[in-house]
Amino acid sequence: MAADDADVLVIGAGFAGLYMLHRLRGLGFSARVLEAADGVGGTWYWNRYPGARCDSESYYYCYSFDPELEQEWRWTERYPRQPEILAYLEHVADRFDLRRDIDFGVRVASAVRDDDGWSVTDTDGRVRRCRWLVTAVGCLSAANVPDLPGLADFTGPWHHTGRWPHDGVDVAGKRVGLVGTGSTGIQAVPVLAEAAAHLSVFQRTANYSIPARNAPVSEAEVAATKADYPEIRRVQRESTNGHPFLVADVDALALSDDERDGVYQRAWDRGGLRFRAAVKDLLSDPAVNETASDFIREKIHETVADPATAEALTPRDHYFATKRPPIDTGYFETYNRSDVSLVDVRADPIASVTPDGLRLASGAEHELDVLVFATGFDALTGPLLSIDVRGRDGVALRDAWAEGPRTHLGLGVAGFPDLFTITGPGSPSVLTNMPTAIEQHVDWIADLLVRLRETGETAEPTRAAEDAWAARVQEAADATLLPQAASSWYLGANVPGKPRVFLPFAGGMNHYRRACDDEAAAGYPGFGLRPRACVSVS
Ligand code: N01
């Protein structure tokens, strides 16, 4: 067997891979990161679509592991634009001298387990060996492009937002069609509308959205944040979503209509994802949620001048925040422009792409010069299953997960020893502020690797632990309204043929962190530690 190229191979150089590499180095492991792109950044390398910016606020959508880094970086806007986040991650890579251990332009094709470790093969056929394999592949990195007949014959350019060309797309004076009204589409619509001659938005599911209220960050705000970082981080760690605020202890149903409207109006005026935390039980009590949903529906009708368009934009088939809530800058207002039209493709689905545009099931034709797919991602499992991962006895992860992903704590998979999945399915991941979830996972994995190095053991989740965790994930989801949103990507519903399994852990980052800490404190019973090369019988 060839010597290992590194103790640990990490796949991906976004927020997760960069921090994993930094931690491993600090602990004396040899580590290499394999990254398909030619630069760091992950999500923020690929998602360069017009209007791309983060929905979490800049001062906490960043690493917390180094107080000096916190103090020296200065964010310019309340919500950072994609180039600013990418610049931040490039700064981190340089500041901690990470690039020398990253192989760029390397796309991993397969990872195969044997008794000694993992063989990782890239798409050029080069094989690298390691003892431990860590995936840092992101949750939303496998683009979901609808399989529409005729797409290859479209004469204009078409792009998925998550694979946007680095030199941009010229839409000036063009008829642009955008498919999809999730967080991405809702960010892109106002910006595309400004530049295009005409924008047609093809909407399958109307969405709620909260105004972002973006603004430059003043020197005084920066100073206050920097002085307060220890407390900000403490609250983030204890909150359910990794945000630096807690859900307000306000019983919406105990308030008069005016009082409740006042609560929602203040949250609306403040803007951003915090609207979700304005009252308690919003995600578990349908009656509470309906009050918030109704408030937003009224806002849509107040904003959009044409009543029929307003109604078409009003979500009535799911509760607010049961799909990831977008935030926006002038989204609903954009439909008051004469050069923007909304096309309801739930009523009249897209049938095919023609050389000149889109044809709907009714036969209606929409002529377009540029086509934009803001159609989301094969979330959580897609990035992992795009690699042919083979565990013990050659078992393929694709087969092991044929009926949906099964993990212990979203961190490991039975049958796949010494494989660790940062923000994998079954962890809070996409329900949280991602850097917070990532740091917790990286630190936890790092601690376990130190132990494995000391003891020479192998870690592989037991089936019993996986079963118990699957039940806990389901129970946590069932305690909320989240699984009721039929078209949610949280359930895999956006990808044809994908098993309908609620993918993230909805029980809260705080409770999840405790479960991970308990697992470690108890000596990792769910990870079935055993001497290397000892065949698991769990
Ligand atoms: O993707 P989505 P996204 N025909 O899956 C529609 C994160 N994010 O890229 O709802 C017609 O939410 C689909 O319709 P439906 C964030 O976590 C973060 O917008 O399935 N339409 C939907 O409207 C977010 O949730 C930031 O009926 C089709 C849209 O496309 C996640 O990424 C910024 C279709 C897809 O919405 C994904 O957001 C942006 C078809 N065949 C995104 N297929 C931050 O700020 C799909 N659709 C960090």
Coordinates of C-alpha atoms and ligand atoms in Angstrom, one line a residue:
M1 CA 0.0 0.0 0.0
A2 CA 1.3 3.5 -0.9
A3 CA 2.3 5.8 1.9
D4 CA -0.3 8.4 2.8
D5 CA -0.1 11.8 1.1
A6 CA -1.5 13.3 4.3
D7 CA -3.0 12.2 7.6
V8 CA -6.2 14.0 6.6
L9 CA -7.6 14.9 3.2
V10 CA -10.3 17.5 3.2
I11 CA -12.6 18.0 0.2
G12 CA -13.5 21.6 -0.3
A13 CA -12.0 25.0 0.5
G14 CA -14.9 27.1 1.6
F15 CA -15.6 28.2 5.1
A16 CA -15.5 24.6 6.3
G17 CA -12.4 23.4 4.5
L18 CA -10.3 26.4 5.4
Y19 CA -11.1 26.2 9.1
M20 CA -10.6 22.5 9.1
L21 CA -7.2 22.8 7.6
H22 CA -6.2 25.5 10.0
R23 CA -7.3 23.4 13.0
L24 CA -5.6 20.3 11.8
R25 CA -2.3 22.1 11.2
G26 CA -2.5 23.6 14.7
L27 CA -2.8 20.1 16.1
G28 CA 0.2 18.8 14.2
F29 CA -1.7 16.7 11.6
S30 CA -0.5 16.8 8.0
A31 CA -3.5 17.8 5.9
R32 CA -4.3 18.6 2.3
V33 CA -7.4 20.2 0.9
L34 CA -8.7 19.2 -2.6
E35 CA -10.7 22.0 -4.2
A36 CA -12.4 21.8 -7.6
A37 CA -12.3 25.6 -8.1
D38 CA -9.1 27.6 -8.8
G39 CA -9.6 29.6 -5.7
V40 CA -10.9 29.4 -2.1
G41 CA -14.5 30.4 -1.2
G42 CA -16.8 27.5 -1.9
T43 CA -20.3 28.9 -2.2
W44 CA -18.9 32.4 -2.4
Y45 CA -16.6 31.4 -5.2
W46 CA -19.4 30.0 -7.4
N47 CA -22.4 32.1 -6.6
R48 CA -21.6 35.3 -8.5
Y49 CA -25.0 36.1 -9.8
P50 CA -26.3 39.7 -9.9
G51 CA -27.4 40.7 -6.4
A52 CA -25.6 37.9 -4.6
R53 CA -25.1 38.7 -1.0
C54 CA -25.5 37.0 2.3
D55 CA -28.8 36.9 4.2
S56 CA -27.0 36.8 7.6
E57 CA -25.5 40.0 8.8
S58 CA -21.8 40.5 8.1
Y59 CA -20.6 41.0 11.7
Y60 CA -21.6 37.4 12.5
Y61 CA -21.4 35.6 9.2
C62 CA -17.7 35.1 9.7
Y63 CA -15.3 33.1 11.8
S64 CA -15.2 33.4 15.5
F65 CA -12.1 31.3 16.2
D66 CA -9.6 34.1 16.2
P67 CA -10.2 37.3 18.1
E68 CA -7.5 39.1 16.2
L69 CA -9.1 38.2 12.9
E70 CA -12.4 39.5 14.2
Q71 CA -10.8 42.8 15.2
E72 CA -8.8 43.4 12.0
W73 CA -11.5 42.7 9.4
R74 CA -13.9 45.5 8.6
W75 CA -17.2 44.7 6.9
T76 CA -18.7 47.6 4.9
E77 CA -22.4 46.7 4.7
R78 CA -25.0 45.2 6.9
Y79 CA -25.3 42.2 4.5
P80 CA -22.0 41.5 2.7
R81 CA -22.0 41.2 -1.0
Q82 CA -20.5 38.1 -2.6
P83 CA -17.2 39.8 -3.6
E84 CA -16.7 41.0 0.0
I85 CA -17.2 37.5 1.5
L86 CA -14.9 36.1 -1.1
A87 CA -12.3 38.8 -0.2
Y88 CA -12.7 37.9 3.5
L89 CA -12.1 34.2 2.8
E90 CA -9.1 35.0 0.6
H91 CA -7.8 37.1 3.4
V92 CA -8.2 34.2 5.8
A93 CA -6.4 31.9 3.4
D94 CA -3.5 34.3 3.2
R95 CA -3.4 35.4 6.8
F96 CA -3.1 31.8 8.0
D97 CA -1.0 30.7 5.0
L98 CA -3.5 28.1 4.0
R99 CA -3.0 28.0 0.3
R100 CA 0.2 26.0 0.4
D101 CA -1.8 22.9 1.5
I102 CA -4.6 23.3 -1.0
D103 CA -4.6 21.6 -4.4
F104 CA -6.8 23.8 -6.6
G105 CA -8.5 22.6 -9.8
V106 CA -8.9 19.1 -8.3
R107 CA -12.3 17.6 -8.5
V108 CA -12.7 14.5 -6.5
A109 CA -14.4 11.6 -8.4
S110 CA -14.2 8.8 -5.9
A111 CA -13.1 8.0 -2.3
V112 CA -12.6 4.3 -1.5
R113 CA -12.1 2.8 1.9
D114 CA -9.8 -0.1 2.8
D115 CA -8.4 -1.3 6.1
D116 CA -5.7 1.3 6.2
G117 CA -7.6 4.4 5.2
W118 CA -8.9 6.1 2.1
S119 CA -7.9 6.3 -1.6
V120 CA -9.2 9.5 -3.1
T121 CA -9.1 9.7 -6.9
D122 CA -9.6 12.9 -8.8
T123 CA -11.2 13.3 -12.2
D124 CA -7.7 13.3 -13.8
G125 CA -7.1 9.9 -12.3
R126 CA -4.6 10.9 -9.6
V127 CA -4.9 8.9 -6.4
R128 CA -4.1 10.4 -3.0
R129 CA -4.0 8.4 0.2
C130 CA -5.1 9.5 3.7
R131 CA -6.0 7.9 7.0
W132 CA -9.0 10.2 7.7
L133 CA -11.3 11.8 5.1
V134 CA -13.3 15.0 5.9
T135 CA -15.9 16.3 3.5
A136 CA -16.3 20.1 3.5
V137 CA -18.3 20.1 0.3
G138 CA -21.0 22.5 1.3
C139 CA -24.8 22.0 1.6
L140 CA -25.8 24.0 -1.4
S141 CA -23.2 23.3 -4.1
A142 CA -24.8 20.8 -6.4
A143 CA -26.7 22.9 -8.9
N144 CA -30.2 21.8 -9.7
V145 CA -30.8 22.6 -13.4
P146 CA -34.3 21.5 -14.5
D147 CA -34.2 18.7 -17.1
L148 CA -36.1 20.6 -19.7
P149 CA -36.4 19.3 -23.3
G150 CA -34.8 21.6 -25.8
L151 CA -32.4 23.4 -23.5
A152 CA -29.4 22.4 -25.7
D153 CA -31.0 24.2 -28.6
F154 CA -31.6 27.5 -26.9
T155 CA -29.7 30.0 -29.0
G156 CA -28.9 32.5 -26.2
P157 CA -26.8 32.0 -23.2
W158 CA -28.3 30.2 -20.2
H159 CA -26.8 30.0 -16.7
H160 CA -27.5 28.5 -13.3
T161 CA -27.0 31.2 -10.6
G162 CA -24.7 28.9 -8.7
R163 CA -22.3 28.6 -11.7
W164 CA -22.4 32.2 -12.8
P165 CA -19.6 33.2 -15.2
H166 CA -16.7 35.1 -13.6
D167 CA -16.8 37.9 -16.1
G168 CA -20.6 38.3 -15.7
V169 CA -23.4 38.0 -18.2
D170 CA -24.4 41.0 -20.4
V171 CA -28.1 41.4 -20.1
A172 CA -28.3 45.1 -21.1
G173 CA -31.0 45.6 -23.7
K174 CA -31.9 41.9 -23.6
R175 CA -35.1 40.0 -22.8
V176 CA -34.2 37.9 -19.8
G177 CA -36.1 35.0 -18.3
L178 CA -35.5 34.0 -14.8
V179 CA -36.9 30.7 -13.4
G180 CA -37.2 30.3 -9.6
T181 CA -38.2 32.6 -6.8
G182 CA -36.2 31.2 -3.8
S183 CA -33.7 33.3 -1.9
T184 CA -31.5 33.5 -5.0
G185 CA -34.2 34.5 -7.5
I186 CA -35.5 37.1 -5.1
Q187 CA -32.1 38.6 -4.7
A188 CA -31.4 38.6 -8.5
V189 CA -34.8 39.9 -9.8
P190 CA -34.4 43.6 -8.8
V191 CA -30.9 43.8 -10.1
L192 CA -31.6 42.0 -13.4
A193 CA -34.7 44.2 -13.9
E194 CA -32.5 47.3 -13.7
A195 CA -30.2 46.1 -16.4
A196 CA -32.4 44.1 -18.8
A197 CA -34.7 45.4 -21.5
H198 CA -37.4 43.1 -20.1
L199 CA -37.4 40.6 -17.3
S200 CA -39.9 37.7 -17.2
V201 CA -40.0 35.8 -13.9
F202 CA -41.2 32.3 -14.1
Q203 CA -42.7 31.5 -10.7
R204 CA -43.7 28.0 -9.6
T205 CA -44.3 28.7 -5.9
A206 CA -45.0 32.2 -4.5
N207 CA -42.7 33.1 -1.7
Y208 CA -42.6 35.2 1.5
S209 CA -39.8 37.7 1.7
I210 CA -38.8 40.2 4.4
P211 CA -37.0 43.5 3.5
A212 CA -33.3 43.2 4.2
R213 CA -32.8 47.0 5.0
N214 CA -29.3 46.8 3.8
A215 CA -27.1 49.8 4.6
P216 CA -23.4 50.7 5.0
V217 CA -22.0 49.9 8.4
S218 CA -20.8 53.1 10.3
E219 CA -17.6 53.4 12.2
A220 CA -19.6 53.6 15.4
E221 CA -21.4 50.3 14.6
V222 CA -18.1 48.6 13.7
A223 CA -16.6 49.7 17.0
A224 CA -19.6 48.6 19.0
T225 CA -19.6 45.2 17.4
K226 CA -15.9 44.7 17.9
A227 CA -16.1 45.6 21.6
D228 CA -19.0 43.3 22.0
Y229 CA -17.7 40.2 20.2
P230 CA -17.4 37.9 23.2
E231 CA -21.0 38.4 24.1
I232 CA -22.2 38.2 20.5
R233 CA -20.5 34.8 20.1
R234 CA -21.9 33.6 23.4
V235 CA -25.4 34.3 22.3
Q236 CA -24.8 32.7 18.8
R237 CA -23.6 29.5 20.5
E238 CA -26.7 29.4 22.7
S239 CA -29.3 30.3 20.1
T240 CA -31.3 27.9 18.1
N241 CA -30.1 29.1 14.7
G242 CA -26.5 30.3 15.4
H243 CA -27.7 34.0 15.2
P244 CA -26.7 36.5 17.9
F245 CA -30.3 37.0 19.0
L246 CA -32.8 34.8 20.7
V247 CA -36.5 34.2 19.8
A248 CA -38.5 36.9 21.6
D249 CA -40.6 35.6 24.5
V250 CA -43.8 37.1 23.0
D251 CA -47.0 35.2 22.7
A252 CA -48.6 36.5 19.5
L253 CA -52.0 35.0 20.4
A254 CA -52.1 36.9 23.7
L255 CA -51.8 40.2 22.0
S256 CA -54.5 42.4 20.5
D257 CA -54.5 42.7 16.7
D258 CA -53.0 46.2 17.0
E259 CA -50.3 45.1 19.5
R260 CA -49.4 42.1 17.3
D261 CA -49.2 44.3 14.2
G262 CA -47.0 46.6 16.1
V263 CA -44.6 43.7 16.9
Y264 CA -44.5 42.6 13.3
Q265 CA -44.2 46.1 11.9
R266 CA -41.2 46.8 14.1
A267 CA -39.6 43.6 13.0
W268 CA -40.4 44.4 9.3
D269 CA -38.9 47.9 9.7
R270 CA -35.7 46.4 11.3
G271 CA -35.6 43.9 8.4
G272 CA -33.8 40.6 7.9
L273 CA -34.1 37.1 9.1
R274 CA -34.7 38.3 12.6
F275 CA -38.4 38.8 11.6
R276 CA -38.7 35.0 12.2
A277 CA -37.7 35.6 15.9
A278 CA -40.3 38.3 16.6
V279 CA -42.7 36.0 18.4
K280 CA -42.3 32.6 20.0
D281 CA -43.7 29.3 18.6
L282 CA -43.8 30.7 15.0
L283 CA -42.4 27.5 13.7
S284 CA -44.5 25.2 15.8
D285 CA -47.9 26.7 16.2
P286 CA -50.0 27.1 13.0
A287 CA -52.2 29.8 14.6
V288 CA -49.2 31.9 15.5
N289 CA -47.6 31.4 12.2
E290 CA -50.8 32.4 10.4
T291 CA -50.6 35.8 12.0
A292 CA -47.1 36.4 10.7
S293 CA -48.0 34.9 7.3
D294 CA -51.0 37.1 7.0
F295 CA -49.0 40.2 7.9
I296 CA -46.6 39.5 5.1
R297 CA -49.4 38.7 2.6
E298 CA -50.9 42.1 3.4
K299 CA -47.5 43.8 2.8
I300 CA -47.3 42.1 -0.6
H301 CA -50.7 43.5 -1.5
E302 CA -49.9 46.9 -0.2
T303 CA -46.6 46.9 -2.3
V304 CA -47.7 45.5 -5.6
A305 CA -49.9 47.8 -7.5
D306 CA -51.7 45.3 -9.8
P307 CA -54.0 43.2 -7.6
A308 CA -53.8 40.1 -9.9
T309 CA -50.0 40.2 -9.8
A310 CA -50.1 40.8 -6.1
E311 CA -52.3 37.8 -5.5
A312 CA -50.1 35.7 -7.8
L313 CA -47.1 36.7 -5.7
T314 CA -48.9 35.9 -2.4
P315 CA -48.0 32.5 -0.9
R316 CA -51.0 30.6 0.3
D317 CA -49.8 27.0 0.2
H318 CA -47.3 27.0 3.0
Y319 CA -46.5 28.8 6.2
F320 CA -44.0 31.5 6.5
A321 CA -40.4 30.3 7.2
T322 CA -41.3 26.6 6.6
K323 CA -39.2 27.1 3.5
R324 CA -36.0 29.0 4.0
P325 CA -37.3 32.7 4.1
P326 CA -35.6 35.0 1.6
I327 CA -34.8 38.6 2.4
D328 CA -34.9 41.2 -0.3
T329 CA -34.1 44.7 -1.5
G330 CA -37.1 45.9 -3.5
Y331 CA -38.3 42.5 -4.7
F332 CA -42.0 43.0 -4.6
E333 CA -41.6 46.6 -5.8
T334 CA -39.9 45.4 -8.9
Y335 CA -43.3 44.0 -10.2
N336 CA -44.5 47.6 -10.5
R337 CA -42.1 48.1 -13.4
S338 CA -43.6 48.0 -16.8
D339 CA -40.6 46.0 -18.1
V340 CA -41.1 43.1 -15.6
S341 CA -43.7 40.4 -15.9
L342 CA -44.6 37.5 -13.7
V343 CA -45.4 34.2 -15.3
D344 CA -47.2 31.6 -13.1
V345 CA -45.7 28.3 -14.1
R346 CA -47.6 26.4 -11.4
A347 CA -50.8 27.1 -13.4
D348 CA -49.1 26.7 -16.8
P349 CA -45.9 24.7 -16.3
I350 CA -42.8 25.1 -18.5
A351 CA -43.0 22.4 -21.2
S352 CA -39.8 23.0 -23.1
V353 CA -37.1 25.3 -24.1
T354 CA -37.3 26.5 -27.7
P355 CA -34.4 28.1 -29.6
D356 CA -36.0 31.4 -28.8
G357 CA -37.3 31.1 -25.3
L358 CA -39.7 29.0 -23.2
R359 CA -42.8 27.2 -24.2
L360 CA -45.5 26.5 -21.5
A361 CA -47.8 23.6 -21.4
S362 CA -50.7 25.7 -22.8
G363 CA -48.5 26.4 -25.9
A364 CA -47.8 30.0 -24.8
E365 CA -44.4 31.1 -26.0
H366 CA -42.1 33.6 -24.2
E367 CA -39.3 34.9 -26.3
L368 CA -36.0 35.4 -24.4
D369 CA -32.4 36.3 -25.2
V370 CA -30.9 35.1 -21.9
L371 CA -32.2 32.3 -19.6
V372 CA -31.3 32.3 -15.8
F373 CA -32.0 29.3 -13.7
A374 CA -32.3 30.3 -10.0
T375 CA -33.6 26.8 -9.4
G376 CA -31.6 25.9 -6.3
F377 CA -29.6 22.9 -5.4
D378 CA -29.6 19.2 -4.7
A379 CA -29.2 20.1 -1.1
L380 CA -27.1 18.4 1.5
T381 CA -26.9 15.0 -0.1
G382 CA -26.2 16.2 -3.7
P383 CA -22.6 17.4 -3.1
L384 CA -21.7 14.1 -1.2
L385 CA -23.3 11.8 -3.7
S386 CA -21.6 13.5 -6.6
I387 CA -18.5 11.7 -5.4
D388 CA -18.5 7.9 -5.7
V389 CA -17.8 7.2 -2.0
R390 CA -17.3 3.5 -1.2
G391 CA -17.1 2.3 2.4
R392 CA -16.3 -1.0 4.0
D393 CA -16.9 -4.0 1.6
G394 CA -17.2 -1.6 -1.3
V395 CA -20.6 -0.4 -0.3
A396 CA -21.5 2.8 -2.2
L397 CA -22.8 5.8 -0.2
R398 CA -25.4 6.2 -3.0
D399 CA -26.8 2.7 -2.2
A400 CA -26.5 3.2 1.6
W401 CA -28.6 6.4 1.1
A402 CA -31.0 5.1 -1.6
E403 CA -33.9 5.8 0.7
G404 CA -32.5 9.0 2.2
P405 CA -29.4 9.9 4.1
R406 CA -28.6 8.2 7.4
T407 CA -26.0 9.6 9.7
H408 CA -25.0 9.8 13.3
L409 CA -25.2 13.5 14.3
G410 CA -24.7 14.4 10.6
L411 CA -21.0 13.8 11.2
G412 CA -20.5 10.2 10.2
V413 CA -22.1 7.2 8.4
A414 CA -22.2 3.5 9.5
G415 CA -20.2 1.5 7.1
F416 CA -17.8 4.4 6.3
P417 CA -15.0 4.4 8.9
D418 CA -13.0 7.5 9.5
L419 CA -15.1 9.6 7.2
F420 CA -16.4 12.9 8.7
T421 CA -19.0 15.1 7.0
I422 CA -18.9 18.8 8.0
T423 CA -22.5 20.1 8.1
G424 CA -23.8 16.8 6.7
P425 CA -27.4 15.8 6.5
G426 CA -28.9 15.3 10.0
S427 CA -27.0 18.2 11.4
P428 CA -28.5 21.7 11.9
S429 CA -26.5 23.0 8.9
V430 CA -28.8 25.0 6.6
L431 CA -31.1 25.9 9.5
T432 CA -28.3 27.9 11.1
N433 CA -25.9 30.6 10.4
M434 CA -23.4 28.4 8.5
P435 CA -20.1 29.6 10.0
T436 CA -21.4 28.9 13.5
A437 CA -22.4 25.4 12.5
I438 CA -19.1 24.8 10.6
E439 CA -16.9 25.9 13.5
Q440 CA -18.8 23.6 15.9
H441 CA -18.3 20.6 13.6
V442 CA -14.7 21.3 12.8
D443 CA -13.8 21.6 16.5
W444 CA -15.7 18.5 17.3
I445 CA -14.0 16.5 14.5
A446 CA -10.6 17.9 15.5
D447 CA -11.1 16.6 19.0
L448 CA -12.0 13.2 17.8
L449 CA -9.1 13.0 15.4
V450 CA -6.7 13.8 18.3
R451 CA -8.1 10.9 20.2
L452 CA -7.9 8.5 17.2
R453 CA -4.3 9.5 16.6
E454 CA -3.5 8.8 20.3
T455 CA -5.3 5.5 20.5
G456 CA -4.9 4.2 17.0
E457 CA -8.6 3.5 16.8
T458 CA -11.1 3.7 13.9
A459 CA -14.3 5.6 14.2
E460 CA -17.4 4.4 12.5
P461 CA -21.0 5.1 13.6
T462 CA -23.0 2.1 14.8
R463 CA -26.3 1.3 13.1
A464 CA -27.9 1.6 16.5
A465 CA -26.6 5.2 16.9
E466 CA -27.7 6.0 13.3
D467 CA -31.2 4.7 14.0
A468 CA -31.5 6.6 17.2
W469 CA -30.3 9.8 15.5
A470 CA -32.6 9.3 12.5
A471 CA -35.5 9.1 15.0
R472 CA -34.3 12.2 16.7
V473 CA -34.1 14.1 13.5
Q474 CA -37.5 13.1 12.5
E475 CA -39.0 13.9 15.9
A476 CA -37.4 17.3 15.8
A477 CA -38.8 18.0 12.4
D478 CA -42.2 16.8 13.4
A479 CA -42.3 19.1 16.4
T480 CA -42.2 22.0 13.8
L481 CA -44.3 23.1 10.8
L482 CA -41.2 22.7 8.6
P483 CA -42.1 19.3 7.0
Q484 CA -45.5 20.7 5.9
A485 CA -44.0 22.9 3.1
A486 CA -44.5 20.4 0.3
S487 CA -42.1 22.0 -2.1
S488 CA -39.3 22.6 0.3
W489 CA -35.7 21.6 -0.5
Y490 CA -35.3 20.8 3.2
L491 CA -37.3 17.7 2.2
G492 CA -35.6 17.1 -1.1
A493 CA -38.8 17.9 -2.9
N494 CA -37.2 20.2 -5.5
V495 CA -35.2 17.4 -7.1
P496 CA -37.2 14.9 -9.1
G497 CA -36.8 11.3 -7.7
K498 CA -35.0 12.4 -4.5
P499 CA -36.3 10.6 -1.5
R500 CA -38.6 12.8 0.7
V501 CA -36.7 12.9 3.9
F502 CA -36.4 15.9 6.1
L503 CA -32.6 16.6 5.8
P504 CA -31.4 19.0 8.5
F505 CA -31.7 18.6 12.3
A506 CA -34.4 21.1 13.3
G507 CA -34.0 20.7 17.1
G508 CA -31.8 23.8 17.4
M509 CA -28.1 24.4 17.3
N510 CA -28.0 24.7 21.1
H511 CA -29.5 21.2 21.7
Y512 CA -27.5 19.8 18.9
R513 CA -24.2 21.1 20.3
R514 CA -25.2 19.4 23.6
A515 CA -25.8 16.1 21.8
C516 CA -22.3 16.3 20.2
D517 CA -20.7 17.3 23.5
D518 CA -22.5 14.4 25.3
E519 CA -21.3 11.9 22.7
A520 CA -17.7 13.1 23.2
A521 CA -17.9 13.2 26.9
A522 CA -19.2 9.6 27.0
G523 CA -16.2 8.4 24.9
Y524 CA -17.9 8.4 21.5
P525 CA -20.2 5.4 22.0
G526 CA -22.1 6.1 18.8
F527 CA -18.9 6.1 16.8
G528 CA -18.0 2.5 17.8
L529 CA -14.3 3.2 18.4
R530 CA -12.3 0.1 17.8
P531 CA -8.7 -0.9 17.0
R532 CA -7.9 -0.2 13.3
A533 CA -8.5 -3.0 10.8
C534 CA -11.0 -4.6 13.2
V535 CA -14.1 -5.3 11.1
S536 CA -17.2 -3.7 12.5
V537 CA -20.0 -6.0 13.5
S538 CA -22.5 -3.4 14.8
Ligands
N01_1 O1 -33.0 27.8 -4.4 P1 -34.5 27.4 -3.9 P2 -32.2 29.2 -4.1 N1 -39.6 24.9 -12.8 O2 -34.5 25.9 -4.0 C1 -37.9 26.9 -8.5 C2 -29.4 29.6 0.2 N2 -29.1 31.0 -0.2 O3 -31.0 29.1 -4.9 O4 -40.5 26.3 -4.7 C3 -39.9 26.0 -12.2 O5 -34.8 28.0 -2.6 C4 -38.5 26.6 -7.1 O6 -39.9 26.4 -7.1 P3 -40.6 25.5 -6.0 C5 -30.6 29.6 1.1 O7 -30.5 28.7 2.1 C6 -28.6 31.7 0.7 O8 -33.1 30.3 -4.3 O9 -39.7 24.2 -5.9 N3 -39.4 26.4 -11.0 C7 -38.0 27.8 -6.3 O10 -38.8 28.9 -6.5 C8 -31.7 29.2 0.1 O11 -32.8 28.7 0.6 C9 -28.3 33.0 0.4 O12 -41.9 25.2 -6.5 C10 -38.5 25.7 -10.5 C11 -36.6 28.1 -6.9 O13 -36.7 27.5 -8.2 C12 -30.9 28.2 -0.7 O14 -29.6 28.8 -0.9 C13 -28.6 33.5 -0.9 C14 -38.1 24.4 -11.0 C15 -35.5 27.5 -6.2 O15 -35.4 28.0 -4.9 C16 -31.4 27.9 -2.0 O16 -31.9 29.1 -2.6 C17 -29.3 32.7 -1.8 C18 -38.7 24.1 -12.3 N4 -38.4 22.9 -12.8 C19 -29.5 31.4 -1.4 N5 -37.1 23.9 -10.2 C20 -27.6 33.7 1.4 O17 -27.7 34.9 1.6 C21 -37.0 24.7 -9.2 N6 -37.8 25.8 -9.3 C22 -26.6 33.0 2.3

